[in-house]
Every structure is written in C-alpha cells, then in structure tokens.
PDB file of C-alpha atoms and ligand atoms in Angstrom:
ATOM      1  CA  MET A   1      -8.542 -12.587 -57.058  1.00  0.00           C
ATOM      2  CA  GLN A   2      -7.005 -12.103 -60.994  1.00  0.00           C
ATOM      3  CA  ASN A   3      -3.915 -10.603 -61.044  1.00  0.00           C
ATOM      4  CA  PHE A   4      -4.584  -8.080 -63.851  1.00  0.00           C
ATOM      5  CA  THR A   5      -0.889  -6.977 -64.357  1.00  0.00           C
ATOM      6  CA  PHE A   6      -1.015  -8.737 -67.617  1.00  0.00           C
ATOM      7  CA  LEU A   7      -4.528  -6.949 -68.907  1.00  0.00           C
ATOM      8  CA  LYS A   8      -5.168  -8.424 -72.154  1.00  0.00           C
ATOM      9  CA  PRO A   9      -5.545  -5.142 -73.937  1.00  0.00           C
ATOM     10  CA  ASN A  10      -9.379  -6.364 -75.061  1.00  0.00           C
ATOM     11  CA  CYS A  11     -10.820  -8.395 -72.836  1.00  0.00           C
ATOM     12  CA  PHE A  12     -13.795  -6.927 -74.688  1.00  0.00           C
ATOM     13  CA  ILE A  13     -13.130  -9.432 -77.571  1.00  0.00           C
ATOM     14  CA  ASN A  14     -15.326 -12.322 -76.615  1.00  0.00           C
ATOM     15  CA  ASP A  15     -16.487 -14.719 -73.708  1.00  0.00           C
ATOM     16  CA  ALA A  16     -13.888 -16.537 -72.838  1.00  0.00           C
ATOM     17  CA  ALA A  17     -11.305 -13.292 -72.878  1.00  0.00           C
ATOM     18  CA  PHE A  18     -14.534 -11.532 -70.711  1.00  0.00           C
ATOM     19  CA  ASP A  19     -14.484 -14.236 -68.343  1.00  0.00           C
ATOM     20  CA  TRP A  20     -10.804 -14.943 -67.485  1.00  0.00           C
ATOM     21  CA  LEU A  21     -11.087 -11.080 -65.383  1.00  0.00           C
ATOM     22  CA  TYR A  22     -12.917 -13.159 -62.623  1.00  0.00           C
ATOM     23  CA  PRO A  23     -11.569 -16.202 -60.417  1.00  0.00           C
ATOM     24  CA  GLU A  24     -12.052 -19.615 -61.595  1.00  0.00           C
ATOM     25  CA  GLN A  25     -15.189 -20.384 -59.651  1.00  0.00           C
ATOM     26  CA  ILE A  26     -17.264 -16.870 -61.498  1.00  0.00           C
ATOM     27  CA  GLN A  27     -15.939 -18.322 -65.067  1.00  0.00           C
ATOM     28  CA  GLN A  28     -17.593 -21.934 -64.674  1.00  0.00           C
ATOM     29  CA  HIS A  29     -20.168 -20.391 -63.929  1.00  0.00           C
ATOM     30  CA  SER A  30     -20.895 -18.372 -66.741  1.00  0.00           C
ATOM     31  CA  ARG A  31     -22.549 -19.854 -69.640  1.00  0.00           C
ATOM     32  CA  ARG A  32     -25.351 -20.897 -66.919  1.00  0.00           C
ATOM     33  CA  HIS A  33     -25.712 -17.310 -65.534  1.00  0.00           C
ATOM     34  CA  TRP A  34     -23.478 -14.703 -67.025  1.00  0.00           C
ATOM     35  CA  THR A  35     -24.864 -12.672 -70.200  1.00  0.00           C
ATOM     36  CA  PRO A  36     -23.208 -13.830 -73.320  1.00  0.00           C
ATOM     37  CA  LEU A  37     -21.103 -10.621 -74.864  1.00  0.00           C
ATOM     38  CA  GLY A  38     -23.699 -10.223 -78.030  1.00  0.00           C
ATOM     39  CA  ILE A  39     -26.658 -10.922 -76.019  1.00  0.00           C
ATOM     40  CA  ALA A  40     -25.314  -8.328 -74.139  1.00  0.00           C
ATOM     41  CA  LYS A  41     -24.347  -5.865 -76.791  1.00  0.00           C
ATOM     42  CA  THR A  42     -27.452  -6.392 -78.292  1.00  0.00           C
ATOM     43  CA  ALA A  43     -29.842  -5.785 -75.265  1.00  0.00           C
ATOM     44  CA  ALA A  44     -27.205  -2.821 -74.222  1.00  0.00           C
ATOM     45  CA  ARG A  45     -28.374  -1.259 -77.826  1.00  0.00           C
ATOM     46  CA  PHE A  46     -31.871  -1.266 -77.811  1.00  0.00           C
ATOM     47  CA  LEU A  47     -31.682   0.241 -74.004  1.00  0.00           C
ATOM     48  CA  ALA A  48     -29.179   2.821 -74.825  1.00  0.00           C
ATOM     49  CA  THR A  49     -31.678   5.690 -76.142  1.00  0.00           C
ATOM     50  CA  GLY A  50     -29.549   8.578 -75.948  1.00  0.00           C
ATOM     51  CA  PRO A  51     -27.104  10.411 -73.949  1.00  0.00           C
ATOM     52  CA  GLY A  52     -27.050  10.048 -70.102  1.00  0.00           C
ATOM     53  CA  LYS A  53     -29.799   7.972 -70.381  1.00  0.00           C
ATOM     54  CA  LYS A  54     -30.043   5.264 -67.360  1.00  0.00           C
ATOM     55  CA  ILE A  55     -30.646   1.321 -67.311  1.00  0.00           C
ATOM     56  CA  LEU A  56     -30.883  -1.106 -64.649  1.00  0.00           C
ATOM     57  CA  ASP A  57     -29.833  -4.594 -64.521  1.00  0.00           C
ATOM     58  CA  ILE A  58     -32.342  -6.584 -61.744  1.00  0.00           C
ATOM     59  CA  GLY A  59     -29.906  -8.957 -60.604  1.00  0.00           C
ATOM     60  CA  SER A  60     -26.416  -8.423 -62.248  1.00  0.00           C
ATOM     61  CA  GLY A  61     -23.774 -10.685 -61.094  1.00  0.00           C
ATOM     62  CA  VAL A  62     -20.804  -9.933 -61.828  1.00  0.00           C
ATOM     63  CA  GLY A  63     -21.810  -7.206 -63.547  1.00  0.00           C
ATOM     64  CA  LYS A  64     -21.031  -8.706 -67.311  1.00  0.00           C
ATOM     65  CA  PHE A  65     -24.234  -7.428 -68.723  1.00  0.00           C
ATOM     66  CA  CYS A  66     -23.277  -3.518 -67.140  1.00  0.00           C
ATOM     67  CA  LEU A  67     -19.918  -3.748 -68.271  1.00  0.00           C
ATOM     68  CA  VAL A  68     -20.477  -4.976 -71.490  1.00  0.00           C
ATOM     69  CA  GLY A  69     -22.973  -1.847 -72.627  1.00  0.00           C
ATOM     70  CA  ALA A  70     -20.900   0.565 -70.613  1.00  0.00           C
ATOM     71  CA  ARG A  71     -18.339  -0.167 -72.638  1.00  0.00           C
ATOM     72  CA  HIS A  72     -20.114   0.182 -76.064  1.00  0.00           C
ATOM     73  CA  PHE A  73     -22.356   2.721 -74.897  1.00  0.00           C
ATOM     74  CA  PRO A  74     -19.736   5.195 -72.842  1.00  0.00           C
ATOM     75  CA  GLU A  75     -22.747   7.688 -72.500  1.00  0.00           C
ATOM     76  CA  VAL A  76     -25.261   5.799 -70.421  1.00  0.00           C
ATOM     77  CA  PHE A  77     -25.189   4.718 -67.349  1.00  0.00           C
ATOM     78  CA  PHE A  78     -25.189   0.850 -66.376  1.00  0.00           C
ATOM     79  CA  HIS A  79     -26.251   0.635 -63.075  1.00  0.00           C
ATOM     80  CA  GLY A  80     -26.590  -3.088 -61.721  1.00  0.00           C
ATOM     81  CA  VAL A  81     -28.258  -4.476 -58.544  1.00  0.00           C
ATOM     82  CA  GLU A  82     -26.748  -7.472 -56.685  1.00  0.00           C
ATOM     83  CA  GLN A  83     -27.674  -9.528 -53.267  1.00  0.00           C
ATOM     84  CA  ARG A  84     -24.902 -11.661 -53.239  1.00  0.00           C
ATOM     85  CA  VAL A  85     -22.383  -9.785 -51.768  1.00  0.00           C
ATOM     86  CA  ASP A  86     -19.132 -11.788 -53.689  1.00  0.00           C
ATOM     87  CA  LEU A  87     -20.538 -11.531 -57.152  1.00  0.00           C
ATOM     88  CA  HIS A  88     -20.731  -7.489 -55.999  1.00  0.00           C
ATOM     89  CA  GLN A  89     -17.215  -7.494 -55.121  1.00  0.00           C
ATOM     90  CA  HIS A  90     -16.343  -9.277 -58.239  1.00  0.00           C
ATOM     91  CA  ALA A  91     -18.210  -6.580 -60.259  1.00  0.00           C
ATOM     92  CA  LEU A  92     -16.398  -3.533 -58.641  1.00  0.00           C
ATOM     93  CA  GLU A  93     -12.913  -5.862 -58.812  1.00  0.00           C
ATOM     94  CA  VAL A  94     -13.930  -6.219 -62.998  1.00  0.00           C
ATOM     95  CA  LYS A  95     -14.918  -1.985 -63.179  1.00  0.00           C
ATOM     96  CA  ASP A  96     -11.548  -1.196 -61.432  1.00  0.00           C
ATOM     97  CA  ALA A  97      -9.374  -3.640 -63.960  1.00  0.00           C
ATOM     98  CA  THR A  98     -11.447  -2.499 -67.298  1.00  0.00           C
ATOM     99  CA  GLY A  99     -11.215   1.808 -66.498  1.00  0.00           C
ATOM    100  CA  ILE A 100     -14.622   1.038 -67.313  1.00  0.00           C
ATOM    101  CA  HIS A 101     -16.348   4.723 -65.750  1.00  0.00           C
ATOM    102  CA  ASN A 102     -19.591   4.644 -66.789  1.00  0.00           C
ATOM    103  CA  ALA A 103     -21.116   1.445 -64.416  1.00  0.00           C
ATOM    104  CA  PHE A 104     -21.827   1.379 -61.058  1.00  0.00           C
ATOM    105  CA  PHE A 105     -23.096  -1.414 -58.684  1.00  0.00           C
ATOM    106  CA  THR A 106     -24.833  -1.551 -55.510  1.00  0.00           C
ATOM    107  CA  HIS A 107     -25.169  -4.844 -53.243  1.00  0.00           C
ATOM    108  CA  GLY A 108     -28.495  -5.160 -52.097  1.00  0.00           C
ATOM    109  CA  ASN A 109     -31.967  -6.476 -53.367  1.00  0.00           C
ATOM    110  CA  PHE A 110     -33.877  -5.264 -56.103  1.00  0.00           C
ATOM    111  CA  THR A 111     -37.085  -4.253 -54.137  1.00  0.00           C
ATOM    112  CA  GLN A 112     -34.979  -1.594 -52.426  1.00  0.00           C
ATOM    113  CA  ILE A 113     -34.345   0.312 -55.700  1.00  0.00           C
ATOM    114  CA  ASP A 114     -36.283   2.968 -56.931  1.00  0.00           C
ATOM    115  CA  PHE A 115     -37.445   2.349 -60.403  1.00  0.00           C
ATOM    116  CA  SER A 116     -38.619   6.044 -61.384  1.00  0.00           C
ATOM    117  CA  GLU A 117     -34.664   6.632 -61.325  1.00  0.00           C
ATOM    118  CA  TYR A 118     -33.915   4.812 -64.511  1.00  0.00           C
ATOM    119  CA  ASP A 119     -35.252   4.605 -68.508  1.00  0.00           C
ATOM    120  CA  GLY A 120     -34.967   0.618 -69.571  1.00  0.00           C
ATOM    121  CA  PHE A 121     -34.068  -2.057 -67.473  1.00  0.00           C
ATOM    122  CA  TYR A 122     -32.400  -5.309 -68.540  1.00  0.00           C
ATOM    123  CA  PHE A 123     -33.928  -8.671 -66.704  1.00  0.00           C
ATOM    124  CA  TYR A 124     -31.864 -12.291 -67.210  1.00  0.00           C
ATOM    125  CA  ASN A 125     -34.350 -14.242 -65.237  1.00  0.00           C
ATOM    126  CA  ALA A 126     -33.115 -13.516 -62.336  1.00  0.00           C
ATOM    127  CA  PHE A 127     -35.561 -15.575 -60.053  1.00  0.00           C
ATOM    128  CA  PHE A 128     -35.699 -18.949 -61.792  1.00  0.00           C
ATOM    129  CA  GLU A 129     -33.490 -19.972 -59.258  1.00  0.00           C
ATOM    130  CA  ASN A 130     -36.033 -20.195 -56.799  1.00  0.00           C
ATOM    131  CA  LEU A 131     -38.167 -22.935 -59.295  1.00  0.00           C
ATOM    132  CA  THR A 132     -35.055 -25.371 -59.987  1.00  0.00           C
ATOM    133  CA  ASP A 133     -32.704 -28.062 -57.622  1.00  0.00           C
ATOM    134  CA  SER A 134     -29.827 -27.523 -59.926  1.00  0.00           C
ATOM    135  CA  ASP A 135     -27.354 -25.589 -61.151  1.00  0.00           C
ATOM    136  CA  HIS A 136     -27.359 -22.670 -58.336  1.00  0.00           C
ATOM    137  CA  ILE A 137     -24.781 -20.126 -57.963  1.00  0.00           C
ATOM    138  CA  ASP A 138     -23.979 -20.935 -54.500  1.00  0.00           C
ATOM    139  CA  HIS A 139     -26.526 -21.680 -51.149  1.00  0.00           C
ATOM    140  CA  THR A 140     -26.141 -18.259 -49.420  1.00  0.00           C
ATOM    141  CA  VAL A 141     -29.458 -16.728 -50.602  1.00  0.00           C
ATOM    142  CA  GLU A 142     -33.000 -18.949 -49.789  1.00  0.00           C
ATOM    143  CA  TYR A 143     -34.681 -20.585 -52.392  1.00  0.00           C
ATOM    144  CA  SER A 144     -38.444 -20.939 -52.543  1.00  0.00           C
ATOM    145  CA  ALA A 145     -41.050 -21.232 -55.084  1.00  0.00           C
ATOM    146  CA  SER A 146     -43.422 -18.207 -52.881  1.00  0.00           C
ATOM    147  CA  LEU A 147     -40.149 -16.271 -53.158  1.00  0.00           C
ATOM    148  CA  TYR A 148     -39.985 -16.144 -57.144  1.00  0.00           C
ATOM    149  CA  HIS A 149     -43.982 -15.453 -56.908  1.00  0.00           C
ATOM    150  CA  TYR A 150     -42.960 -12.514 -54.720  1.00  0.00           C
ATOM    151  CA  TYR A 151     -40.091 -11.139 -56.404  1.00  0.00           C
ATOM    152  CA  CYS A 152     -42.483 -11.983 -60.027  1.00  0.00           C
ATOM    153  CA  ARG A 153     -45.609  -9.732 -58.633  1.00  0.00           C
ATOM    154  CA  TYR A 154     -43.373  -7.256 -57.197  1.00  0.00           C
ATOM    155  CA  LEU A 155     -41.013  -6.865 -60.009  1.00  0.00           C
ATOM    156  CA  PHE A 156     -44.487  -7.029 -62.346  1.00  0.00           C
ATOM    157  CA  LYS A 157     -46.031  -3.653 -60.057  1.00  0.00           C
ATOM    158  CA  LYS A 158     -43.233  -2.115 -60.390  1.00  0.00           C
ATOM    159  CA  LEU A 159     -42.766  -2.309 -64.149  1.00  0.00           C
ATOM    160  CA  GLU A 160     -46.329  -1.415 -64.390  1.00  0.00           C
ATOM    161  CA  GLU A 161     -45.869   2.046 -62.854  1.00  0.00           C
ATOM    162  CA  CYS A 162     -42.994   3.191 -65.049  1.00  0.00           C
ATOM    163  CA  ALA A 163     -43.125   6.395 -67.266  1.00  0.00           C
ATOM    164  CA  SER A 164     -44.662   5.462 -71.348  1.00  0.00           C
ATOM    165  CA  GLY A 165     -41.941   4.513 -73.200  1.00  0.00           C
ATOM    166  CA  THR A 166     -39.360   2.578 -70.819  1.00  0.00           C
ATOM    167  CA  ARG A 167     -37.614   0.007 -72.356  1.00  0.00           C
ATOM    168  CA  LEU A 168     -37.640  -3.203 -70.945  1.00  0.00           C
ATOM    169  CA  VAL A 169     -35.193  -6.769 -72.168  1.00  0.00           C
ATOM    170  CA  THR A 170     -35.816 -10.089 -70.802  1.00  0.00           C
ATOM    171  CA  PHE A 171     -33.806 -12.798 -71.286  1.00  0.00           C
ATOM    172  CA  HIS A 172     -34.824 -16.465 -70.828  1.00  0.00           C
ATOM    173  CA  SER A 173     -37.926 -14.638 -68.976  1.00  0.00           C
ATOM    174  CA  LEU A 174     -40.762 -16.832 -68.204  1.00  0.00           C
ATOM    175  CA  GLU A 175     -42.429 -13.765 -68.285  1.00  0.00           C
ATOM    176  CA  ASP A 176     -44.554 -14.010 -65.035  1.00  0.00           C
ATOM    177  CA  GLU A 177     -42.983 -10.140 -64.054  1.00  0.00           C
ATOM    178  CA  ILE A 178     -44.002  -8.802 -67.428  1.00  0.00           C
ATOM    179  CA  PRO A 179     -47.181  -6.427 -66.862  1.00  0.00           C
ATOM    180  CA  PRO A 180     -49.333  -6.446 -70.515  1.00  0.00           C
ATOM    181  CA  CYS A 181     -48.387  -3.022 -70.864  1.00  0.00           C
ATOM    182  CA  PHE A 182     -45.723  -3.749 -72.267  1.00  0.00           C
ATOM    183  CA  GLN A 183     -45.541  -4.538 -75.734  1.00  0.00           C
ATOM    184  CA  LEU A 184     -42.834  -6.937 -77.242  1.00  0.00           C
ATOM    185  CA  VAL A 185     -41.617  -5.326 -80.340  1.00  0.00           C
ATOM    186  CA  ASP A 186     -38.095  -7.505 -81.684  1.00  0.00           C
ATOM    187  CA  ALA A 187     -37.418 -10.834 -80.455  1.00  0.00           C
ATOM    188  CA  SER A 188     -34.427 -13.336 -81.576  1.00  0.00           C
ATOM    189  CA  ASN A 189     -34.954 -15.893 -83.407  1.00  0.00           C
ATOM    190  CA  ASP A 190     -34.962 -18.289 -80.864  1.00  0.00           C
ATOM    191  CA  LEU A 191     -37.002 -15.401 -78.507  1.00  0.00           C
ATOM    192  CA  MET A 192     -34.633 -16.164 -74.977  1.00  0.00           C
ATOM    193  CA  LEU A 193     -34.097 -12.156 -75.762  1.00  0.00           C
ATOM    194  CA  LYS A 194     -37.101 -10.390 -75.849  1.00  0.00           C
ATOM    195  CA  MET A 195     -37.220  -6.328 -76.230  1.00  0.00           C
ATOM    196  CA  TRP A 196     -40.358  -4.546 -74.968  1.00  0.00           C
ATOM    197  CA  ILE A 197     -41.609  -1.278 -74.470  1.00  0.00           C
ATOM    198  CA  ARG A 198     -44.337   0.262 -72.021  1.00  0.00           C
ATOM    199  CA  ARG A 199     -47.525   1.691 -73.941  1.00  0.00           C
TER     200      ARG A 199
HETATM  201  C1  SAM B 201     -28.911 -14.988 -64.216  1.00  0.00           C
HETATM  202  S1  SAM B 201     -27.705 -13.987 -62.986  1.00  0.00           S
HETATM  203  C2  SAM B 201     -27.611 -12.986 -64.381  1.00  0.00           C
HETATM  204  C3  SAM B 201     -26.649 -12.252 -63.626  1.00  0.00           C
HETATM  205  C4  SAM B 201     -26.261 -10.552 -64.729  1.00  0.00           C
HETATM  206  N1  SAM B 201     -27.692 -10.005 -64.856  1.00  0.00           N
HETATM  207  C5  SAM B 201     -25.916 -10.549 -66.400  1.00  0.00           C
HETATM  208  O1  SAM B 201     -27.295 -11.073 -67.142  1.00  0.00           O
HETATM  209  O2  SAM B 201     -24.700 -11.580 -66.079  1.00  0.00           O
HETATM  210  C6  SAM B 201     -29.365 -12.965 -61.700  1.00  0.00           C
HETATM  211  C7  SAM B 201     -28.576 -12.798 -61.107  1.00  0.00           C
HETATM  212  O3  SAM B 201     -29.207 -12.581 -59.880  1.00  0.00           O
HETATM  213  C8  SAM B 201     -29.381 -12.701 -58.431  1.00  0.00           C
HETATM  214  N2  SAM B 201     -30.874 -12.544 -57.738  1.00  0.00           N
HETATM  215  C9  SAM B 201     -31.501 -12.587 -57.639  1.00  0.00           C
HETATM  216  N3  SAM B 201     -32.847 -12.527 -57.389  1.00  0.00           N
HETATM  217  C10 SAM B 201     -32.372 -10.941 -56.623  1.00  0.00           C
HETATM  218  C11 SAM B 201     -32.453 -10.249 -55.769  1.00  0.00           C
HETATM  219  N4  SAM B 201     -34.433 -10.323 -55.112  1.00  0.00           N
HETATM  220  N5  SAM B 201     -31.708  -9.602 -55.636  1.00  0.00           N
HETATM  221  C12 SAM B 201     -30.987  -8.706 -56.045  1.00  0.00           C
HETATM  222  N6  SAM B 201     -30.380  -9.990 -56.961  1.00  0.00           N
HETATM  223  C13 SAM B 201     -30.959 -10.871 -56.897  1.00  0.00           C
HETATM  224  C14 SAM B 201     -28.614 -13.667 -58.560  1.00  0.00           C
HETATM  225  O4  SAM B 201     -27.947 -13.512 -57.471  1.00  0.00           O
HETATM  226  C15 SAM B 201     -27.974 -13.522 -59.996  1.00  0.00           C
HETATM  227  O5  SAM B 201     -26.475 -13.327 -59.267  1.00  0.00           O
END
C-alpha cells in the first residue's frame, strides 16, 4: 500500500498523478485496464444527469472511473462492483486517501447486483478478458469464451429490463451486451467511447 502522508494536493490533475495513489503493480495495468481521467470525466458528465442519481460501474477494478466521476459530480452517487477482492481493496484505500464521500464499492460478481437501483451504467468491456490470451490482470479468476457469452447475455437482459431513459456509457465494447432498445446518441471520434439512452 502507498504511503499517503505526502498526498499531492491534486491527484486528479492527470493520469500519472492519480495512478501514483496505487502500488506500482496496479499502476502498470493502468494504460490497458483502467479508464483514463479524460474519458472518465466525459462518461460521468453524460451519466450524471442530476443530484441524487445513482450510477453503477460494472467491473470497477481499482475504482478509477467511480472516484473520478464522484470527484467531478459530488451530488451524484457512483457505485462500483468488482469481482477481484484485491482490486476492490485498492478502491477502498484510495477512496479513503482522497476523501471522496460519494463513491461506494462492492466486492462481488455483477450478476449479484440489483440493476433497478441505478439510473445509469458505465461499462469498460469488463468481459473481454475472457476472449484474450494476453494482458490478463492476474490469474485469480477463470477465463473462457463461454463465460464471456454468459455475462454478455446476462447484461443484455438486465439492460433490456431497465426503465426508459436509462443511460449507458460503453468504452471499448464489442456491443454484444447492448440490446437494440438502447439508442446511440453520442460517441468519441475514435468510436471507442459510446453514449446510449434506453428508448
Ligand atoms: C477493463 S477493467 C475496468 C475497470 C474500471 N471500470 C475502470 O474503468 O477503471 C474491467 C474490470 O471488470 C472486472 N470484472 C470482469 N468480470 C466481472 C464480473 N463478472 N463481475 C464483476 N467484475 C468483473 C475485472 O476484474 C476488471 O477489474
């Protein structure tokens, strides 16, 4: 764990400053696995439609999206669910270190979450690690193509059940989990970041 005694006054100023809050091994995963600050801010702005709204990050890793979103939108609640206990623990530690009060983290599988409690969802292709042989975060979980398809089908169904007006942001998604009732309303120039609203 980092020594936070000399915590920089603004660790939200750029990715390097934010990533420094985590141990080196976690920092090394940042470029590949954690949402960049600028993307997190853009995504959060789209999802944070008003005070008291609740946003869920499906597969929240070390909490980067939730913490950045919560910092920029203090009246909105950012929740993250993460299957790996050590990543979940890092999210809690950095939440404490940064004094963010409106980010919350749950350790578990996203399939255990009640989607009806949320107004919007962020999804940085959490299931892709099941399709690739390289760049895994670690080997503490099982990977398989069938798990990828199971999770995509499960999320597709949960999103389909959401109320009209529900917002979704995807980053690097293959779109297998997005039901046709979600309409694409905006996207980044490289099309990696997409904003959707349920009809
Ligand atoms: C690409 S990382 C994104 C992390 C975070 N959302 C961010 O933007 O910085 C995807 C994360 O999803 C988690 N994940 C994958 N499948 C999951 C599942 N079924 N339930 C909960 N977490 C899951 C992984 O452990 C990983 O930490």
